Tab-separated table of C-alpha atoms and ligand atoms in Angstrom:
chain	number	residue	atom	x	y	z
A	1	MET	CA	-59.051	-84.217	26.333
A	2	LYS	CA	-57.446	-83.343	29.673
A	3	LYS	CA	-53.988	-83.828	28.170
A	4	TRP	CA	-54.831	-81.528	25.248
A	5	LEU	CA	-56.141	-78.866	27.617
A	6	PHE	CA	-52.956	-79.119	29.672
A	7	MET	CA	-50.753	-78.845	26.531
A	8	SER	CA	-52.714	-75.815	25.277
A	9	LEU	CA	-52.422	-74.081	28.625
A	10	MET	CA	-48.673	-74.729	28.688
A	11	ALA	CA	-48.302	-73.307	25.162
A	12	VAL	CA	-50.211	-70.160	26.134
A	13	LEU	CA	-48.070	-69.794	29.256
A	14	VAL	CA	-44.817	-70.177	27.297
A	15	LEU	CA	-45.953	-67.615	24.699
A	16	ALA	CA	-47.046	-65.179	27.407
A	17	LEU	CA	-43.710	-65.500	29.205
A	18	ALA	CA	-41.792	-65.011	25.947
A	19	ALA	CA	-43.829	-61.900	25.177
A	20	CYS	CA	-43.145	-60.505	28.650
A	21	SER	CA	-39.430	-61.099	28.735
A	22	GLY	CA	-38.084	-60.990	25.191
A	23	ASP	CA	-34.917	-63.042	25.217
A	24	LYS	CA	-31.988	-62.575	27.537
A	25	LYS	CA	-29.568	-61.969	24.666
A	26	GLY	CA	-31.373	-58.742	24.065
A	27	ASN	CA	-33.899	-59.438	21.305
A	28	ALA	CA	-36.790	-58.083	23.300
A	29	SER	CA	-40.217	-57.716	21.769
A	30	ALA	CA	-40.698	-54.498	19.764
A	31	PRO	CA	-41.475	-51.438	21.933
A	32	VAL	CA	-45.019	-50.147	22.033
A	33	GLU	CA	-45.669	-47.104	19.835
A	34	GLY	CA	-46.827	-43.793	21.361
A	35	ASP	CA	-47.054	-43.433	25.136
A	36	GLY	CA	-48.382	-46.920	25.844
A	37	GLY	CA	-51.404	-45.468	27.667
A	38	TYR	CA	-49.368	-44.211	30.645
A	39	THR	CA	-50.746	-41.084	32.333
A	40	LYS	CA	-49.764	-38.621	35.046
A	41	GLU	CA	-52.072	-40.520	37.375
A	42	LYS	CA	-50.756	-43.933	36.336
A	43	PRO	CA	-47.143	-43.306	35.311
A	44	LEU	CA	-44.441	-45.696	34.242
A	45	ILE	CA	-42.077	-45.985	37.218
A	46	ILE	CA	-38.302	-46.140	36.735
A	47	LYS	CA	-36.534	-47.086	39.969
A	48	PHE	CA	-33.048	-45.541	40.105
A	49	SER	CA	-30.856	-46.660	43.008
A	50	HIS	CA	-27.486	-45.213	44.006
A	51	VAL	CA	-25.203	-45.095	47.036
A	52	THR	CA	-24.076	-41.465	47.439
A	53	SER	CA	-25.886	-38.614	49.191
A	54	ILE	CA	-28.358	-36.245	47.525
A	55	ASP	CA	-25.825	-33.391	47.659
A	56	SER	CA	-23.061	-35.365	45.898
A	57	VAL	CA	-22.232	-35.013	42.188
A	58	LYS	CA	-24.172	-38.201	41.420
A	59	GLY	CA	-27.053	-37.341	43.754
A	60	LYS	CA	-27.586	-33.937	42.124
A	61	ALA	CA	-27.355	-35.331	38.580
A	62	ALA	CA	-29.779	-38.180	39.408
A	63	ASP	CA	-32.348	-35.749	40.825
A	64	ALA	CA	-31.942	-33.455	37.797
A	65	PHE	CA	-32.566	-36.437	35.517
A	66	ALA	CA	-35.774	-37.310	37.403
A	67	LYS	CA	-37.002	-33.719	37.121
A	68	LEU	CA	-36.240	-33.540	33.389
A	69	VAL	CA	-38.073	-36.812	32.747
A	70	ASP	CA	-41.093	-35.538	34.661
A	71	GLU	CA	-41.160	-32.323	32.584
A	72	LYS	CA	-40.538	-33.929	29.209
A	73	THR	CA	-43.091	-36.736	29.651
A	74	GLU	CA	-45.662	-34.494	31.391
A	75	GLY	CA	-45.587	-36.820	34.373
A	76	LYS	CA	-46.174	-40.019	32.372
A	77	VAL	CA	-42.822	-41.374	33.530
A	78	LYS	CA	-41.750	-41.044	37.141
A	79	VAL	CA	-38.129	-41.669	38.073
A	80	GLU	CA	-38.005	-42.727	41.719
A	81	VAL	CA	-34.477	-41.975	42.948
A	82	TYR	CA	-33.263	-43.911	45.989
A	83	PRO	CA	-29.976	-42.310	47.215
A	84	SER	CA	-27.557	-43.186	50.040
A	85	SER	CA	-27.835	-47.001	49.663
A	86	GLN	CA	-31.430	-46.588	50.942
A	87	LEU	CA	-32.778	-49.361	48.745
A	88	TYR	CA	-29.642	-51.262	47.713
A	89	GLY	CA	-25.981	-50.835	48.630
A	90	ASP	CA	-22.744	-51.842	46.930
A	91	ASN	CA	-23.255	-55.508	47.745
A	92	ASP	CA	-26.651	-55.937	46.138
A	93	GLU	CA	-27.464	-53.139	43.654
A	94	LEU	CA	-26.058	-55.004	40.673
A	95	ASP	CA	-28.030	-58.149	41.524
A	96	ALA	CA	-31.130	-55.987	41.961
A	97	LEU	CA	-30.596	-54.563	38.468
A	98	VAL	CA	-30.141	-57.994	36.875
A	99	SER	CA	-33.289	-59.304	38.552
A	100	GLY	CA	-35.246	-56.168	37.602
A	101	ASN	CA	-35.924	-55.054	41.199
A	102	VAL	CA	-34.397	-51.709	40.190
A	103	HIS	CA	-34.268	-50.477	36.628
A	104	MET	CA	-31.325	-48.086	36.683
A	105	ILE	CA	-28.073	-47.777	38.651
A	106	ALA	CA	-25.006	-45.524	38.358
A	107	PRO	CA	-22.186	-47.386	40.111
A	108	SER	CA	-18.593	-46.339	40.260
A	109	VAL	CA	-17.502	-48.413	37.268
A	110	THR	CA	-14.955	-50.525	39.132
A	111	LYS	CA	-17.884	-52.191	40.913
A	112	MET	CA	-18.816	-53.794	37.551
A	113	VAL	CA	-15.799	-56.083	38.022
A	114	LYS	CA	-18.232	-58.869	38.990
A	115	ILE	CA	-19.406	-58.921	35.369
A	116	ASP	CA	-16.318	-57.873	33.421
A	117	PRO	CA	-12.797	-57.312	34.860
A	118	ARG	CA	-12.058	-54.684	32.208
A	119	TRP	CA	-14.089	-52.105	34.181
A	120	GLN	CA	-11.091	-51.902	36.511
A	121	TYR	CA	-9.389	-49.817	33.812
A	122	VAL	CA	-10.486	-46.901	36.006
A	123	ASP	CA	-8.211	-48.022	38.863
A	124	MET	CA	-5.045	-48.322	36.792
A	125	PRO	CA	-2.649	-45.908	38.514
A	126	TYR	CA	-2.141	-42.573	36.799
A	127	LEU	CA	-3.756	-43.819	33.562
A	128	PHE	CA	-5.679	-40.588	33.017
A	129	GLU	CA	-3.887	-37.242	32.896
A	130	SER	CA	-6.773	-34.808	33.202
A	131	ASP	CA	-10.558	-34.428	33.225
A	132	GLU	CA	-10.317	-33.647	29.479
A	133	HIS	CA	-8.569	-36.964	28.890
A	134	VAL	CA	-11.380	-38.752	30.763
A	135	ARG	CA	-14.056	-36.994	28.703
A	136	LYS	CA	-12.323	-37.862	25.448
A	137	PHE	CA	-12.408	-41.461	26.581
A	138	PHE	CA	-16.134	-41.302	27.451
A	139	LYS	CA	-16.884	-40.128	23.895
A	140	SER	CA	-14.520	-42.579	22.184
A	141	ASP	CA	-14.915	-45.899	20.415
A	142	VAL	CA	-12.532	-47.313	23.036
A	143	ALA	CA	-15.225	-46.741	25.694
A	144	LYS	CA	-17.694	-48.737	23.588
A	145	LEU	CA	-15.520	-51.834	24.110
A	146	ILE	CA	-16.910	-52.044	27.635
A	147	LEU	CA	-20.131	-50.010	27.511
A	148	GLU	CA	-21.568	-52.091	24.676
A	149	SER	CA	-20.089	-55.442	25.653
A	150	ASP	CA	-21.496	-58.965	25.314
A	151	GLN	CA	-20.831	-59.464	29.031
A	152	LEU	CA	-23.407	-56.788	29.898
A	153	ALA	CA	-25.964	-58.084	27.375
A	154	ALA	CA	-25.564	-61.630	28.717
A	155	ASN	CA	-26.673	-60.289	32.110
A	156	ASP	CA	-29.640	-58.421	30.614
A	157	ILE	CA	-27.884	-55.093	31.244
A	158	LYS	CA	-27.525	-52.170	28.871
A	159	GLY	CA	-24.804	-49.545	29.422
A	160	LEU	CA	-26.006	-46.107	28.359
A	161	VAL	CA	-23.594	-43.272	29.185
A	162	PHE	CA	-20.712	-42.285	31.456
A	163	TRP	CA	-21.044	-39.783	34.291
A	164	GLU	CA	-17.977	-38.134	35.744
A	165	ASN	CA	-16.847	-37.733	39.339
A	166	GLY	CA	-13.103	-37.103	39.587
A	167	PHE	CA	-9.609	-38.046	40.660
A	168	LYS	CA	-9.059	-40.030	43.849
A	169	HIS	CA	-6.767	-38.978	46.688
A	170	PHE	CA	-5.585	-40.751	49.845
A	171	SER	CA	-6.478	-39.964	53.437
A	172	ASN	CA	-5.685	-41.637	56.744
A	173	ASN	CA	-5.629	-41.267	60.487
A	174	LYS	CA	-2.074	-42.201	61.432
A	175	HIS	CA	0.345	-39.705	59.873
A	176	PRO	CA	0.807	-37.470	56.810
A	177	LEU	CA	1.307	-39.459	53.578
A	178	VAL	CA	4.076	-37.615	51.769
A	179	ASN	CA	6.573	-40.240	50.602
A	180	VAL	CA	5.902	-43.759	49.356
A	181	GLU	CA	7.421	-45.194	52.549
A	182	ASP	CA	4.624	-43.544	54.569
A	183	PHE	CA	2.019	-46.045	53.298
A	184	LYS	CA	3.797	-49.005	54.885
A	185	GLY	CA	1.682	-50.988	57.345
A	186	LEU	CA	-1.467	-48.880	56.998
A	187	LYS	CA	-4.804	-50.453	56.116
A	188	PHE	CA	-7.103	-48.803	53.581
A	189	ARG	CA	-10.717	-49.216	52.580
A	190	ALA	CA	-11.119	-50.239	48.906
A	191	GLN	CA	-14.217	-50.140	46.697
A	192	ALA	CA	-13.935	-53.502	44.919
A	193	GLY	CA	-11.707	-55.764	42.872
A	194	LYS	CA	-8.184	-57.098	42.721
A	195	VAL	CA	-6.566	-54.043	41.108
A	196	LEU	CA	-7.123	-51.864	44.155
A	197	GLU	CA	-5.930	-54.677	46.408
A	198	ALA	CA	-2.739	-54.878	44.299
A	199	GLN	CA	-2.359	-51.098	44.365
A	200	PHE	CA	-2.240	-51.021	48.163
A	201	LYS	CA	-0.008	-54.100	48.269
A	202	ALA	CA	2.484	-52.366	45.946
A	203	LEU	CA	2.577	-49.527	48.487
A	204	ASN	CA	3.272	-52.086	51.276
A	205	ALA	CA	-0.141	-51.370	52.732
A	206	GLY	CA	-3.153	-53.579	53.380
A	207	SER	CA	-6.730	-53.135	52.206
A	208	ALA	CA	-10.268	-54.330	52.835
A	209	THR	CA	-13.234	-54.090	50.495
A	210	ILE	CA	-15.925	-52.193	52.385
A	211	ALA	CA	-19.274	-50.984	51.026
A	212	PHE	CA	-19.521	-47.220	50.582
A	213	GLY	CA	-22.401	-47.033	53.074
A	214	GLU	CA	-20.257	-48.677	55.762
A	215	THR	CA	-17.032	-46.763	55.201
A	216	TYR	CA	-17.623	-43.851	57.605
A	217	ALA	CA	-18.184	-46.303	60.479
A	218	ALA	CA	-15.137	-48.375	59.442
A	219	LEU	CA	-12.946	-45.239	59.549
A	220	GLN	CA	-14.472	-44.082	62.819
A	221	GLN	CA	-14.040	-47.466	64.503
A	222	GLY	CA	-10.512	-47.952	63.186
A	223	THR	CA	-11.347	-51.080	61.152
A	224	VAL	CA	-9.225	-49.341	58.525
A	225	ASP	CA	-6.805	-46.410	58.891
A	226	GLY	CA	-7.538	-44.716	55.615
A	227	GLN	CA	-9.343	-44.606	52.316
A	228	GLU	CA	-9.125	-43.137	48.815
A	229	ASN	CA	-11.840	-41.084	47.155
A	230	THR	CA	-12.684	-37.899	45.270
A	231	PHE	CA	-12.848	-34.535	47.035
A	232	ASN	CA	-16.624	-34.562	46.641
A	233	ASN	CA	-17.278	-38.052	48.003
A	234	PHE	CA	-14.914	-37.365	50.920
A	235	ASP	CA	-16.660	-34.097	51.737
A	236	THR	CA	-20.286	-35.181	51.249
A	237	GLN	CA	-19.653	-38.280	53.399
A	238	LYS	CA	-18.078	-36.011	56.043
A	239	TYR	CA	-14.929	-38.129	56.282
A	240	GLN	CA	-13.165	-35.020	57.625
A	241	GLU	CA	-14.864	-35.936	60.928
A	242	VAL	CA	-13.066	-39.306	61.031
A	243	GLN	CA	-9.803	-38.684	59.122
A	244	LYS	CA	-6.808	-36.526	60.078
A	245	TYR	CA	-4.543	-36.363	56.996
A	246	PHE	CA	-5.480	-35.840	53.351
A	247	SER	CA	-2.909	-36.194	50.530
A	248	VAL	CA	-3.795	-34.742	47.135
A	249	SER	CA	-2.326	-37.531	45.008
A	250	GLN	CA	-4.619	-37.781	41.971
A	251	HIS	CA	-3.488	-41.390	41.537
A	252	GLY	CA	-6.663	-42.889	40.066
A	253	ARG	CA	-10.163	-42.087	38.864
A	254	LEU	CA	-13.652	-42.605	40.193
A	255	ASP	CA	-16.302	-42.296	37.480
A	256	TYR	CA	-19.733	-43.726	36.813
A	257	ALA	CA	-21.745	-45.279	34.051
A	258	ILE	CA	-25.499	-45.530	33.814
A	259	PHE	CA	-26.715	-49.107	33.510
A	260	VAL	CA	-30.311	-50.184	32.958
A	261	ASN	CA	-32.166	-53.478	32.999
A	262	LYS	CA	-32.328	-54.230	29.276
A	263	SER	CA	-35.639	-56.128	29.187
A	264	PHE	CA	-37.317	-53.277	31.070
A	265	TRP	CA	-35.705	-50.555	28.964
A	266	ASP	CA	-36.556	-52.166	25.637
A	267	LYS	CA	-40.225	-52.183	26.603
A	268	ILE	CA	-40.547	-48.465	27.351
A	269	PRO	CA	-43.067	-47.099	24.804
A	270	ALA	CA	-41.355	-45.273	21.927
A	271	ASP	CA	-42.481	-41.687	22.653
A	272	LEU	CA	-41.646	-41.971	26.336
A	273	LEU	CA	-38.265	-43.546	25.616
A	274	LYS	CA	-37.359	-40.639	23.345
A	275	ALA	CA	-38.131	-38.163	26.156
A	276	VAL	CA	-36.246	-40.262	28.725
A	277	GLU	CA	-33.197	-40.479	26.450
A	278	GLU	CA	-33.233	-36.714	25.848
A	279	SER	CA	-33.437	-36.176	29.607
A	280	LEU	CA	-30.487	-38.499	30.143
A	281	ASP	CA	-28.411	-36.578	27.573
A	282	GLU	CA	-29.133	-33.308	29.397
A	283	ALA	CA	-28.474	-34.810	32.825
A	284	THR	CA	-25.199	-36.237	31.539
A	285	LYS	CA	-23.978	-32.820	30.399
A	286	LEU	CA	-24.975	-31.474	33.791
A	287	ALA	CA	-23.171	-34.328	35.580
A	288	TRP	CA	-19.957	-33.483	33.714
A	289	ASP	CA	-20.199	-29.782	34.605
A	290	LEU	CA	-21.160	-30.528	38.188
A	291	ALA	CA	-18.216	-32.880	38.672
A	292	ALA	CA	-15.661	-30.119	38.219
A	293	GLU	CA	-17.643	-27.494	40.180
A	294	GLU	CA	-18.595	-29.697	43.123
A	295	ASN	CA	-15.126	-31.235	43.475
A	296	ALA	CA	-13.585	-27.748	43.535
A	297	LYS	CA	-16.058	-26.639	46.241
A	298	SER	CA	-15.441	-29.789	48.245
A	299	PHE	CA	-11.669	-29.293	48.090
A	300	GLU	CA	-12.155	-25.875	49.697
A	301	ASN	CA	-14.396	-27.430	52.366
A	302	ILE	CA	-11.745	-30.055	53.122
A	303	LYS	CA	-9.010	-27.407	53.412
A	304	ASN	CA	-11.227	-25.383	55.756
A	305	SER	CA	-12.225	-28.373	57.872
A	306	GLY	CA	-9.120	-28.348	60.050
A	307	ILE	CA	-7.594	-31.630	58.863
A	308	GLU	CA	-4.049	-31.553	57.491
A	309	VAL	CA	-4.018	-31.323	53.690
A	310	ILE	CA	-0.794	-32.237	51.890
A	311	GLU	CA	-0.549	-31.240	48.223
A	312	LEU	CA	1.988	-33.689	46.809
A	313	ASP	CA	4.483	-32.237	44.350
A	314	ASP	CA	5.327	-33.790	40.968
A	315	ALA	CA	8.344	-35.707	42.308
A	316	GLN	CA	6.301	-37.202	45.159
A	317	LYS	CA	3.536	-38.255	42.739
A	318	GLU	CA	6.137	-39.678	40.362
A	319	ALA	CA	7.537	-41.810	43.198
A	320	ILE	CA	4.067	-43.251	43.894
A	321	LYS	CA	3.572	-43.861	40.163
A	322	THR	CA	6.851	-45.783	39.928
A	323	LYS	CA	5.993	-47.854	42.984
A	324	LEU	CA	2.647	-48.756	41.374
A	325	GLU	CA	4.100	-49.993	38.072
A	326	PRO	CA	3.766	-53.700	39.085
A	327	VAL	CA	-0.011	-53.209	38.939
A	328	TYR	CA	0.274	-52.806	35.156
A	329	GLU	CA	2.430	-55.936	34.896
A	330	GLU	CA	-0.176	-57.917	36.829
A	331	PHE	CA	-3.375	-56.681	35.187
A	332	SER	CA	-2.668	-55.504	31.649
A	333	ASP	CA	-3.742	-58.887	30.243
A	334	SER	CA	-7.093	-59.083	32.018
A	335	ILE	CA	-7.967	-55.432	31.478
A	336	THR	CA	-6.525	-55.767	27.949
A	337	GLU	CA	-3.819	-53.827	26.113
A	338	GLU	CA	-6.548	-52.761	23.650
A	339	LEU	CA	-8.331	-50.810	26.365
A	340	ILE	CA	-5.281	-49.521	28.239
A	341	ASN	CA	-3.344	-48.452	25.138
A	342	GLY	CA	-6.550	-47.124	23.583
A	343	ILE	CA	-7.007	-44.863	26.624
A	344	ARG	CA	-3.347	-43.783	26.587
A	345	ASP	CA	-3.579	-42.900	22.888
A	346	LEU	CA	-6.398	-40.449	23.649
A	347	LYS	CA	-4.126	-38.176	25.732
B	401	LIG	C1	-17.153	-45.541	46.637
B	401	LIG	O1	-17.548	-46.678	46.960
B	401	LIG	O2	-16.259	-44.948	47.245
B	401	LIG	C2	-17.793	-44.855	45.477
B	401	LIG	O3	-17.949	-45.803	44.476
B	401	LIG	C3	-19.130	-44.285	45.839
B	401	LIG	C4	-19.781	-43.638	44.637
B	401	LIG	O4	-20.741	-44.187	44.126
B	401	LIG	O5	-19.293	-42.567	44.254
C-alpha cells in the first residue's frame, strides 16, 4: 500500500514538472488562450536585464518596449527593466537567462560566443560597409542561421530580433592612433571571445576581457590603455573623462539581439503574447532609428568634450584592414564561410 502511494505521488510529481517546464528542446506545453487571468493588479512580470545606461540606445529602446507593453496589455504585463548591470552583468546575465532568473536580455551579440562561436561574425574586421548593410543582414535568411539555431534551443533560449547600435572605434590614453604602428604595445579592453583577442594581437597590441560595468574603472586605473566601442556607448559611459585620444576607425560592429527564456516565453497566454510581440516590433523599429540619431549626437558630444578626435582617412583605414586580414584566416572556419560570405553578398 505504502509503495503504491509512493509510486502514485512520484507519477503526479513527474507529470506536474513536465507540465511546468515543457521540454528543453522547445516543445513546451501549449500556451493558455486569452489573457490567462492576469490583471493590472496581478500582472505577468517580464524581467529584462541589460548592461548599458538608461540614456543609451539600448536603454531608451528597452524603456520604450516596457511602456508599449504596458499600454497594449492594459497593465496585464509588466516589463521590469534592470539597466546598468544592476541585476546581472556581462559575466552572469546569460546564465541568469538560461536558469530563468531573468526572462529577456539584449546583449551585444559577441557575448553569445559562450553558446555559439558564430556570433563573433560581428567582430570580423570591416565585414559590414554601412548601417544599411547591417539592416539588410538583420532582415535576411542569413541572420536566421544564428538567430534560430539549435544551439540556442538546446539552452532553452529563443532569439527574437536584432537591435542596432553602431560601428566601433578605438580610443586610448597614450598617444593618437593614426597609423597601424601606433597600436604596438598598447593594451585594450575587449568585450568577449577569441576574435577580438586576435584582432588586437594582429595590431601588435594586447587585450583583456573586461565586463562593460567595470570598464570605466579599468580605464581610469590604467589596467588597460584603451578600448573600442560605439560613439554612443563611449559617450553615455563618459569615457571621455578617462580617455585622451579617439580614432574614428569604424573597424567593427556592436549590435544586439533580443533573447528570451524559451520555456517562459512559450507559456505567455496567447492574447498577451500577441501584444508583447507587437510592442517588440515597434520598439525594434525605434531602436534602429535611435541608433543612428543617438550615435550622431554622441559623436558631437565626444568632439566637444576636449579629447583629441582623429578621423582616419580611407588609406589609414585600409592599412588597418590589411593588418587585420589574418583574423579571417584564423576564424573563417569556426564562424563559417556560409555566414561570412552570406553577409558579404548582402552588400
Ligand atoms: C560592451 O561591453 O562594450 C557592450 O557590449 C555594452 C553594450 O551592451 O552595448
